[in-house]
Coordinates of C-alpha atoms in Angstrom, one line a residue:
M3 CA -8.6 6.5 -20.9
L4 CA -6.0 5.4 -23.4
E5 CA -5.0 8.2 -25.2
E6 CA -2.4 7.2 -27.5
L7 CA -0.7 3.7 -28.5
R8 CA 2.7 3.1 -30.3
V9 CA 4.0 -0.1 -31.4
E10 CA 7.4 -0.9 -33.1
N11 CA 8.9 -4.1 -34.6
L12 CA 6.0 -6.4 -33.4
G13 CA 5.4 -9.1 -36.0
I14 CA 4.5 -7.4 -39.3
I15 CA 4.2 -3.9 -37.8
A16 CA 7.1 -1.8 -38.4
E17 CA 5.8 1.1 -36.8
L18 CA 2.3 2.3 -36.0
Q19 CA 0.8 5.0 -33.9
L20 CA -2.6 5.4 -32.7
V21 CA -4.4 8.4 -31.1
L22 CA -7.5 7.4 -29.5
G23 CA -10.6 9.3 -28.1
E24 CA -13.4 8.6 -26.0
G25 CA -16.5 6.5 -26.5
L26 CA -16.6 3.1 -28.6
T27 CA -13.6 2.7 -31.1
A28 CA -14.1 0.2 -33.6
I29 CA -10.8 -1.8 -35.3
T30 CA -11.5 -3.3 -38.5
G31 CA -9.6 -4.5 -41.7
E32 CA -8.9 -7.6 -43.9
T33 CA -8.0 -11.2 -41.8
G34 CA -4.2 -11.1 -41.4
A35 CA -3.9 -7.3 -41.6
G36 CA -2.6 -7.2 -38.1
K37 CA -5.6 -6.3 -36.1
T38 CA -4.7 -9.1 -33.6
L39 CA -1.1 -7.6 -33.2
I40 CA -2.9 -4.6 -31.7
V41 CA -4.7 -6.8 -29.3
E42 CA -1.2 -8.4 -28.7
A43 CA 0.5 -5.1 -28.0
L44 CA -2.0 -4.3 -25.5
S45 CA -1.8 -7.8 -23.8
L46 CA 1.8 -7.0 -23.4
L47 CA 1.3 -3.7 -21.8
L48 CA -1.1 -5.8 -19.2
G49 CA 2.2 -7.9 -18.3
G50 CA 1.0 -10.7 -20.8
R51 CA 3.5 -13.3 -21.9
A52 CA 6.2 -12.0 -24.2
D53 CA 7.3 -14.5 -27.0
T54 CA 10.4 -13.1 -29.0
N55 CA 9.0 -15.0 -32.1
L56 CA 6.9 -11.8 -32.2
V57 CA 9.7 -9.4 -32.7
R58 CA 9.9 -8.4 -36.4
S59 CA 12.5 -10.0 -38.7
G60 CA 15.7 -8.0 -38.7
A61 CA 14.9 -6.1 -35.4
D62 CA 16.8 -6.0 -32.2
A63 CA 13.6 -5.7 -30.0
A64 CA 9.8 -4.7 -30.2
R65 CA 8.6 -2.0 -28.1
V66 CA 4.9 -1.2 -27.1
E67 CA 3.8 2.3 -25.2
G68 CA 0.8 3.3 -24.2
R69 CA -0.1 6.8 -22.8
F70 CA -3.2 7.0 -20.4
R71 CA -4.9 9.7 -18.8
S72 CA -7.2 9.6 -15.7
G73 CA -8.4 13.1 -14.9
D74 CA -5.4 15.6 -14.7
D75 CA -3.2 12.6 -14.1
E76 CA -1.1 10.8 -17.0
V77 CA 0.7 7.7 -17.1
V78 CA 2.9 6.1 -19.6
L79 CA 3.4 2.4 -19.8
A80 CA 5.8 0.7 -21.9
R81 CA 7.3 -2.9 -22.7
V82 CA 10.5 -4.0 -24.6
I83 CA 10.7 -7.4 -26.0
P84 CA 14.2 -8.0 -27.1
V85 CA 15.5 -11.0 -29.5
S86 CA 17.6 -11.9 -26.6
G87 CA 17.9 -11.3 -22.9
R88 CA 14.9 -10.4 -20.7
T89 CA 12.1 -8.4 -21.5
R90 CA 11.9 -5.0 -19.6
A91 CA 9.2 -2.8 -18.2
Y92 CA 8.6 0.7 -17.8
I93 CA 6.5 3.2 -15.9
D94 CA 6.6 6.7 -16.7
G95 CA 10.3 6.2 -17.7
R96 CA 11.3 4.4 -14.7
L97 CA 12.4 0.9 -15.1
A98 CA 9.7 -1.7 -13.2
T99 CA 9.2 -5.2 -13.0
V100 CA 6.4 -7.0 -15.2
A101 CA 4.4 -7.5 -12.0
E102 CA 4.5 -3.7 -11.3
L103 CA 3.7 -2.8 -14.8
S104 CA 0.4 -5.3 -14.8
D105 CA -0.5 -3.7 -11.4
V106 CA -0.5 -0.3 -12.8
A107 CA -2.3 -1.4 -16.4
R108 CA -4.8 -3.4 -14.5
G109 CA -6.1 -0.4 -12.9
L110 CA -6.3 1.4 -16.3
V111 CA -7.6 -1.4 -19.0
D112 CA -9.2 -4.7 -19.1
L113 CA -8.8 -6.8 -22.2
H114 CA -11.5 -9.2 -23.1
G115 CA -10.8 -12.2 -25.4
Q116 CA -8.6 -15.3 -25.7
H117 CA -6.3 -13.9 -23.0
D118 CA -5.4 -15.3 -19.6
Q119 CA -4.9 -11.8 -17.9
Q120 CA -8.3 -10.5 -18.2
S121 CA -9.3 -9.6 -14.6
L122 CA -12.9 -11.0 -14.8
L123 CA -11.4 -14.6 -14.8
V124 CA -9.9 -13.9 -11.5
P125 CA -12.1 -15.4 -8.8
S126 CA -11.2 -12.5 -6.4
E127 CA -12.6 -10.1 -9.1
Q128 CA -15.7 -12.1 -9.6
R129 CA -16.3 -11.6 -5.7
V130 CA -15.7 -8.1 -5.8
L131 CA -18.3 -7.6 -9.0
L132 CA -20.9 -9.5 -7.0
D133 CA -20.2 -7.2 -3.8
A134 CA -20.6 -4.3 -5.9
F135 CA -24.1 -5.6 -7.5
I136 CA -25.1 -6.1 -3.7
G137 CA -24.0 -2.7 -2.5
A138 CA -23.9 -1.1 1.0
D139 CA -24.9 -4.4 2.6
A140 CA -21.8 -6.0 1.4
S141 CA -19.5 -3.3 1.9
D142 CA -20.5 -2.8 5.5
A143 CA -20.3 -6.4 6.2
R144 CA -16.7 -6.6 4.9
R145 CA -15.9 -3.4 7.0
D146 CA -17.4 -5.2 10.1
I147 CA -15.3 -8.5 9.3
R148 CA -12.2 -6.6 9.2
A149 CA -12.5 -4.6 11.9
A150 CA -13.4 -7.8 14.3
R151 CA -10.3 -9.4 12.7
V152 CA -7.9 -6.6 13.3
A153 CA -9.0 -6.5 16.9
A154 CA -8.8 -10.2 17.2
S155 CA -5.3 -10.1 15.8
A156 CA -4.2 -7.5 18.2
V157 CA -5.5 -9.7 21.1
A158 CA -3.5 -12.8 19.6
D159 CA -0.5 -10.7 20.0
Q160 CA -1.3 -9.8 23.5
L161 CA -1.6 -13.5 24.1
G162 CA 1.6 -14.4 22.3
A163 CA 3.6 -11.7 24.4
L164 CA 2.5 -13.4 27.5
G165 CA 4.7 -16.4 26.8
G166 CA 4.4 -19.8 25.6
D167 CA 4.3 -22.9 27.5
D168 CA 4.7 -23.1 31.3
R169 CA 8.3 -24.1 31.4
T170 CA 9.1 -21.2 29.1
R171 CA 7.1 -19.2 31.1
A172 CA 8.8 -20.2 34.3
R173 CA 12.1 -19.4 33.3
E174 CA 11.0 -16.0 32.1
I175 CA 9.6 -15.3 35.6
D176 CA 12.9 -16.6 37.2
L177 CA 15.0 -14.3 35.0
L178 CA 12.5 -11.5 35.8
R179 CA 12.6 -11.9 39.4
F180 CA 16.6 -12.1 39.5
Q181 CA 16.8 -9.0 37.4
I182 CA 14.5 -6.9 39.9
S183 CA 16.2 -8.4 43.1
E184 CA 19.6 -7.0 41.5
I185 CA 18.5 -3.6 41.0
D186 CA 16.7 -3.7 44.3
D187 CA 19.5 -4.9 46.3
A188 CA 21.5 -2.3 44.8
A189 CA 19.7 0.4 46.6
I190 CA 20.1 2.9 43.9
T191 CA 19.6 6.2 45.9
A192 CA 19.1 8.6 43.0
P193 CA 19.3 8.7 39.3
D194 CA 22.6 10.9 39.7
E195 CA 24.1 8.8 42.1
D196 CA 27.1 7.6 40.3
D197 CA 27.7 11.3 39.6
V198 CA 27.8 12.1 43.4
L199 CA 30.1 9.1 44.0
A200 CA 32.5 10.4 41.2
M201 CA 32.7 13.8 42.7
E202 CA 33.3 12.2 46.5
I203 CA 36.1 10.0 45.0
D204 CA 37.8 12.8 43.3
V205 CA 38.0 14.5 46.8
L206 CA 39.4 11.6 48.6
S207 CA 41.9 10.5 45.8
D208 CA 43.9 13.8 46.3
A209 CA 43.0 14.3 50.2
E210 CA 46.1 16.1 51.2
E211 CA 46.2 18.4 48.4
H212 CA 42.9 19.6 48.7
R213 CA 43.3 19.8 52.6
R214 CA 46.4 22.1 51.9
A215 CA 44.5 24.2 49.3
L216 CA 41.6 24.6 51.9
S217 CA 44.0 25.7 54.7
E218 CA 45.6 28.2 52.5
A219 CA 42.5 29.4 51.3
F220 CA 41.0 29.8 54.7
G221 CA 44.3 31.8 55.9
F222 CA 43.7 34.3 53.3
V223 CA 39.8 34.5 53.8
D224 CA 40.4 34.9 57.4
Q225 CA 43.1 37.4 57.1
A226 CA 41.2 39.4 54.9
G227 CA 38.1 39.6 57.0
G228 CA 39.7 40.3 60.0
D229 CA 42.3 42.7 59.4
L230 CA 41.7 44.5 55.9
I231 CA 38.0 44.7 55.8
G232 CA 38.3 45.4 59.8
R233 CA 40.4 48.5 59.0
A234 CA 37.8 49.6 56.4
V235 CA 35.0 49.6 58.7
S236 CA 36.9 51.5 61.4
A237 CA 37.7 54.2 58.8
L238 CA 34.2 54.5 57.7
Q239 CA 32.3 54.2 61.0
G240 CA 30.3 57.4 62.4
R241 CA 30.8 59.0 59.2
A242 CA 27.0 59.6 58.3
P243 CA 27.4 60.6 54.5
F244 CA 29.1 57.3 54.1
A245 CA 27.0 55.1 55.8
H246 CA 25.8 53.1 53.0
H247 CA 29.4 52.1 52.2
E248 CA 29.8 51.1 55.9
Q249 CA 26.9 48.8 55.7
R250 CA 28.2 47.1 52.5
V251 CA 31.7 46.7 54.2
R252 CA 30.1 45.2 57.3
A253 CA 28.0 42.8 55.1
L254 CA 31.0 41.9 53.4
Q255 CA 33.1 41.2 56.5
A256 CA 30.1 38.9 57.6
E257 CA 30.3 37.0 54.2
L258 CA 33.9 36.6 54.6
D259 CA 33.7 35.4 58.2
D260 CA 31.0 32.8 57.0
L261 CA 33.3 31.7 54.2
A262 CA 36.5 31.3 56.3
R263 CA 34.2 29.3 58.8
E264 CA 33.1 27.0 56.0
L265 CA 36.8 26.6 54.8
R266 CA 37.9 25.7 58.2
I267 CA 35.2 23.2 58.7
E268 CA 35.9 21.6 55.3
R269 CA 39.6 21.4 55.9
D270 CA 39.4 19.8 59.4
G271 CA 36.9 17.1 58.3
L272 CA 39.0 16.4 55.1
V273 CA 41.0 13.2 56.2
A274 CA 42.5 10.8 54.0
D275 CA 40.4 7.6 54.1
P276 CA 41.6 4.3 52.0
N277 CA 38.8 2.5 53.4
R278 CA 36.1 5.1 52.2
L279 CA 37.9 5.3 48.7
A280 CA 38.0 1.6 48.1
E281 CA 34.3 1.5 49.3
L282 CA 33.2 4.0 47.0
G283 CA 35.3 2.5 44.0
R284 CA 33.3 -0.8 44.8
R285 CA 29.9 0.9 44.7
R286 CA 30.8 3.0 41.4
Q287 CA 31.7 -0.6 39.9
Q288 CA 28.4 -2.2 40.9
L289 CA 26.5 1.1 39.4
R290 CA 28.5 0.8 36.4
E291 CA 27.7 -3.0 36.0
L292 CA 24.1 -2.3 36.4
R293 CA 24.3 0.4 33.6
R294 CA 25.9 -2.3 31.5
K295 CA 23.4 -4.8 31.7
Y296 CA 20.3 -2.7 31.9
G297 CA 20.6 1.0 30.7
E298 CA 22.8 3.9 29.6
S299 CA 22.1 5.9 32.9
L300 CA 20.7 5.0 36.3
A301 CA 17.5 6.4 35.1
D302 CA 17.2 3.9 32.5
V303 CA 18.2 1.3 34.9
L304 CA 15.3 2.3 37.2
A305 CA 13.1 2.3 34.3
Y306 CA 14.0 -1.2 33.1
R307 CA 13.0 -2.2 36.8
D308 CA 9.9 -0.9 36.4
E309 CA 9.1 -2.4 33.0
C310 CA 10.4 -6.1 34.6
Q311 CA 7.9 -5.7 37.5
R312 CA 5.2 -5.0 35.1
R313 CA 6.0 -8.1 32.9
L314 CA 6.3 -10.5 35.7
D315 CA 2.9 -9.0 37.3
D316 CA 1.3 -10.2 33.8
L317 CA 3.1 -13.7 34.0
E318 CA 2.4 -14.2 37.5
G319 CA -1.1 -13.5 36.7
H320 CA -0.8 -15.5 33.6
A321 CA -3.9 -17.9 34.0
D322 CA -6.4 -14.9 34.9
R323 CA -5.1 -12.7 31.9
V324 CA -5.0 -15.5 29.6
S325 CA -8.6 -16.1 30.3
E326 CA -9.4 -12.6 29.9
L327 CA -7.8 -12.4 26.6
E328 CA -9.0 -15.6 25.1
A329 CA -12.6 -14.6 26.1
E330 CA -12.3 -11.3 24.1
R331 CA -10.4 -12.9 20.9
T332 CA -13.3 -15.5 21.0
R333 CA -15.8 -12.4 21.2
L334 CA -14.2 -10.6 18.4
L335 CA -14.0 -13.9 16.0
G336 CA -17.7 -14.2 16.9
E337 CA -18.1 -11.0 15.6
A338 CA -16.3 -11.6 12.2
R339 CA -18.1 -14.7 11.6
A340 CA -21.7 -13.2 12.4
A341 CA -20.6 -10.4 9.7
A342 CA -19.3 -13.1 7.5
Q343 CA -22.8 -15.0 7.6
R344 CA -24.5 -11.9 6.6
L345 CA -22.3 -11.3 3.9
H346 CA -22.7 -14.8 2.7
D347 CA -26.5 -14.5 2.8
A348 CA -26.4 -11.4 0.9
R349 CA -24.4 -12.9 -1.8
F350 CA -26.4 -16.0 -1.9
A351 CA -29.7 -13.7 -2.3
A352 CA -28.0 -11.6 -5.0
A353 CA -26.3 -14.3 -7.1
P354 CA -29.8 -15.2 -8.7
R355 CA -30.5 -11.9 -9.7
L356 CA -27.2 -11.2 -11.2
S357 CA -27.4 -14.3 -13.0
D358 CA -30.6 -13.8 -14.4
A359 CA -29.6 -10.3 -15.5
V360 CA -26.5 -11.7 -17.3
T361 CA -28.2 -14.5 -18.9
S362 CA -30.8 -12.0 -20.1
R363 CA -28.0 -10.2 -21.9
L364 CA -26.4 -13.2 -23.3
G365 CA -29.8 -14.1 -24.8
E366 CA -29.7 -10.5 -26.6
L367 CA -25.9 -11.6 -27.9
A368 CA -26.7 -14.6 -29.8
L369 CA -26.0 -16.9 -26.7
G370 CA -29.7 -17.6 -26.0
R371 CA -29.1 -21.0 -24.8
A372 CA -26.4 -20.0 -22.6
Q373 CA -26.9 -20.0 -18.8
F374 CA -24.9 -17.9 -16.8
S375 CA -24.6 -18.6 -12.9
I376 CA -22.7 -17.9 -9.6
D377 CA -21.4 -20.5 -7.5
I378 CA -20.8 -19.4 -3.9
T379 CA -18.6 -22.0 -1.7
P380 CA -17.4 -21.9 1.8
T381 CA -13.5 -21.4 2.6
E382 CA -11.6 -20.3 5.4
L383 CA -12.9 -16.7 7.0
G384 CA -10.7 -13.9 5.6
D385 CA -11.1 -10.3 5.5
D386 CA -13.6 -10.6 2.7
G387 CA -15.7 -13.2 4.1
A388 CA -15.8 -17.1 4.2
D389 CA -16.8 -17.4 0.4
V390 CA -15.3 -18.6 -2.7
V391 CA -17.4 -16.9 -5.4
T392 CA -16.9 -18.3 -9.0
F393 CA -18.7 -17.3 -12.2
V394 CA -19.8 -20.2 -14.2
L395 CA -21.2 -20.5 -17.7
A396 CA -23.2 -23.5 -19.8
A397 CA -22.6 -21.9 -23.2
N398 CA -25.1 -24.6 -25.0
S399 CA -27.8 -26.6 -23.9
G400 CA -26.8 -30.2 -22.2
E401 CA -23.3 -28.8 -21.3
P402 CA -22.5 -28.8 -17.8
A403 CA -21.5 -25.4 -16.2
R404 CA -18.1 -24.7 -16.1
P405 CA -15.8 -22.0 -14.9
L406 CA -15.8 -18.9 -17.3
A407 CA -12.2 -19.7 -18.4
R408 CA -12.9 -23.1 -19.4
A409 CA -16.7 -22.7 -20.4
A410 CA -16.4 -21.0 -23.5
S411 CA -14.7 -20.4 -26.7
G412 CA -13.0 -16.8 -27.4
G413 CA -15.9 -15.3 -29.0
E414 CA -18.4 -16.6 -26.3
L415 CA -16.1 -15.5 -23.5
S416 CA -16.0 -11.9 -25.1
R417 CA -19.7 -11.7 -25.4
T418 CA -20.3 -12.9 -22.0
M419 CA -17.9 -10.4 -20.4
L420 CA -19.5 -7.8 -22.4
A421 CA -22.9 -8.8 -20.8
I422 CA -21.3 -8.7 -17.2
R423 CA -19.7 -5.1 -18.1
V424 CA -23.0 -3.7 -19.3
V425 CA -24.8 -5.3 -16.3
L426 CA -22.2 -4.1 -13.8
S427 CA -20.4 -0.9 -15.0
Q428 CA -17.7 -1.2 -12.4
A429 CA -14.8 -1.5 -14.6
P430 CA -11.3 0.0 -15.4
P431 CA -11.7 2.9 -17.6
T432 CA -10.6 1.4 -21.1
L433 CA -12.1 -2.1 -22.1
I434 CA -11.1 -3.7 -25.1
F435 CA -13.3 -6.5 -26.8
D436 CA -11.6 -9.2 -29.3
E437 CA -13.7 -12.0 -31.1
V438 CA -16.9 -10.5 -29.3
D439 CA -18.5 -11.1 -32.7
A440 CA -17.1 -14.3 -33.6
G441 CA -19.8 -16.6 -35.1
I442 CA -22.5 -14.1 -35.3
G443 CA -24.1 -11.8 -37.6
G444 CA -27.4 -10.0 -38.5
D445 CA -29.6 -8.9 -35.4
A446 CA -27.2 -10.5 -33.1
G447 CA -24.3 -8.1 -34.4
V448 CA -26.6 -5.2 -33.9
A449 CA -27.4 -6.1 -30.5
V450 CA -23.5 -6.5 -29.9
G451 CA -23.0 -3.1 -31.3
R452 CA -25.8 -1.6 -28.9
A453 CA -24.2 -3.2 -25.9
L454 CA -20.9 -2.0 -26.7
A455 CA -22.3 1.5 -27.4
Q456 CA -24.2 1.3 -24.1
L457 CA -20.9 0.5 -22.3
A458 CA -18.9 3.1 -24.0
G459 CA -21.4 5.6 -22.2
Q460 CA -19.4 4.9 -19.2
H461 CA -16.0 3.7 -20.4
Q462 CA -13.5 4.1 -23.3
V463 CA -14.2 0.9 -25.4
L464 CA -12.1 -0.6 -28.3
V465 CA -13.5 -3.3 -30.1
V466 CA -11.7 -5.5 -32.8
T467 CA -14.5 -6.6 -35.3
H468 CA -15.5 -7.9 -38.4
L469 CA -19.2 -7.1 -38.4
A470 CA -20.7 -4.0 -40.1
Q471 CA -23.5 -4.0 -37.4
V472 CA -20.8 -3.6 -34.7
A473 CA -18.5 -1.2 -36.8
V474 CA -21.4 1.5 -37.4
A475 CA -22.3 1.7 -33.8
A476 CA -18.8 3.1 -32.9
D477 CA -17.8 6.7 -32.5
H478 CA -14.5 6.4 -34.1
H479 CA -13.3 4.0 -36.9
V480 CA -9.5 2.6 -37.2
H481 CA -8.8 0.7 -40.2
V482 CA -5.8 -1.8 -40.0
A483 CA -4.3 -2.6 -43.5
K484 CA -1.0 -4.4 -45.1
A485 CA 1.2 -2.4 -47.4
E486 CA 4.5 -3.1 -48.9
V487 CA 7.2 -0.7 -48.4
D488 CA 10.7 -1.2 -49.5
R489 CA 9.7 -4.7 -50.4
R490 CA 8.3 -5.5 -47.1
T491 CA 5.2 -6.2 -45.6
T492 CA 4.3 -3.7 -42.9
T493 CA 0.9 -2.7 -41.1
N494 CA -0.6 0.6 -40.9
A495 CA -3.5 1.9 -39.0
T496 CA -5.5 4.8 -40.3
V497 CA -8.7 6.7 -38.6
L498 CA -11.4 6.7 -41.2
L499 CA -13.8 9.6 -41.6
D500 CA -16.6 10.5 -43.8
D501 CA -16.6 8.6 -47.1
A502 CA -13.5 6.4 -46.1
R503 CA -15.8 5.1 -43.3
V504 CA -18.7 4.3 -45.5
H505 CA -16.4 2.3 -48.2
E506 CA -14.9 0.3 -45.3
I507 CA -18.4 -0.4 -44.2
A508 CA -19.7 -1.5 -47.2
R509 CA -16.8 -4.0 -47.7
M510 CA -17.5 -5.2 -44.5
L511 CA -20.9 -5.8 -45.6
G512 CA -19.6 -8.1 -48.4
G513 CA -19.1 -5.6 -51.3
S514 CA -16.1 -4.5 -52.7
G515 CA -16.3 -1.2 -50.9
D516 CA -17.2 0.6 -54.3
S517 CA -20.2 -1.4 -54.9
S518 CA -23.3 1.1 -55.3
T519 CA -25.5 -1.1 -53.3
A520 CA -23.1 -1.9 -50.4
V521 CA -22.2 1.7 -50.2
A522 CA -25.9 2.7 -50.1
H523 CA -26.4 -0.1 -47.5
A524 CA -23.6 1.3 -45.6
R525 CA -24.8 5.1 -45.6
E526 CA -28.1 3.6 -44.6
M527 CA -26.9 2.0 -41.5
L528 CA -24.5 4.8 -40.6
A529 CA -27.6 7.3 -41.0
A530 CA -29.7 5.2 -38.7
V531 CA -27.3 5.2 -35.9
Q532 CA -26.8 9.1 -36.4
V533 CA -30.4 9.6 -36.0
G534 CA -30.9 7.4 -32.9
G535 CA -31.2 4.0 -34.4
A536 CA -28.8 1.3 -32.5
V537 CA -27.0 3.9 -30.5
S538 CA -26.4 7.9 -30.6
A539 CA -23.4 9.5 -31.6
A540 CA -20.5 10.9 -29.5
P541 CA -22.4 12.7 -26.8
R542 CA -23.4 9.3 -25.4
R543 CA -20.4 9.3 -23.4
R544 CA -22.0 12.3 -21.4
R545 CA -25.1 10.3 -20.4
T546 CA -26.1 8.9 -17.2
K547 CA -25.9 5.1 -16.4
D548 CA -28.0 3.2 -18.6
A549 CA -30.2 0.5 -17.2
P550 CA -29.2 -3.1 -17.7

């Protein structure tokens, strides 16, 4: 709900601050007092068009701030309109685009009057409301449509990945065959083959020095094993207390003999071989070229080869795979169309019931000759079906039905929106009605007040009104008036209580506000409301949903 509204330097408003409550709030005042500017301020928070002519004379910029609360969450929206330069928008103190501001605000507040940005004029929102009226049948059908379309889209991606026309596919097949052949012809022995080659190249590139080192090592080990270790064995032989030492020395002698033999074999086998060294260099270059083309390591090269083989298999079996995927895609799109048809049938069946309910409400709101209806026309299949849903209205007898935005005056449009909102409780937390009582009075005004009060049982409702019958139905009453401060006109807003509210109701009834007859009538109207006449008092917002 909108908890606080602050306006600075907007038109004749120098500074205005409103703290608002739950339920229904009536905003009243003399013509020209500035009520429309409050509605304009709220329109700016919704992302409405900003006009620099609205900036108060002498000020650099106008500013509007709204503090909203939903449960434990709070959000502050702001709009700044400078005399020169672009307007600025803020969400919780952070700079935002006007579009971002509008997206957030639309989930919090809806404004009904002569304002293009009100959500119920948007066809997609009208479709949402009709589907909400239908209930589970509509939501289930939309879920099935979206699931089938997502699956069909995934199949389409697979079809696209198989390649385009025959010529493109043939080129890719040739490339894949070449790459697989190049890797296979290299006959990589193991993922670490290049490391093994590097070691062998290192040995052969310095063969003479390696041979000398092995020969020298062999001499020392052979001498140690045959001479010094042999003497140690002889010294310990036959001495029982030291038999365990003798065993260890003999084991060491055997190990040295084995090591000496290996050193000798390796020395004798190490021969400088320029041809072999060149061969190893060529092989290593071949593997390096493969890694340059196909992967960081030989393991990556082998993995790439397997991936190419899988792709080649798909392309070579293209016809069968395409047939299989196209059949699957056709099946899924058929499921989506079948669900869309279910949704269309449900909408077509529900539209007259919703139309009759809203038309009945319009009769209660002094639009007895108005006819509300819903047009459902076909369109391309999308996630929400294959229908365009349009709310249309014939405001007077003999007039053709037109889309809401073009069918009614400001007051007629506001009352139509009120009727829709009462029938369909789905709406943002805060609803604002301007001109809802234009051109009506008497019992029709009472009916409007009753409808607004009923809606306020589920939402915070603000109404700008000239009718006492509407104002007495409110839980809260805000009076807007002009005053002169330092020789300049400015607008103030005051929450009216007790006698102050009685006198404002009396003024709205056509009296001076001090007329004893008008005051008595105002007290009588307020008393009737308090005891359960048109509406109940503040506890109304805790009631369960009223029937339309």
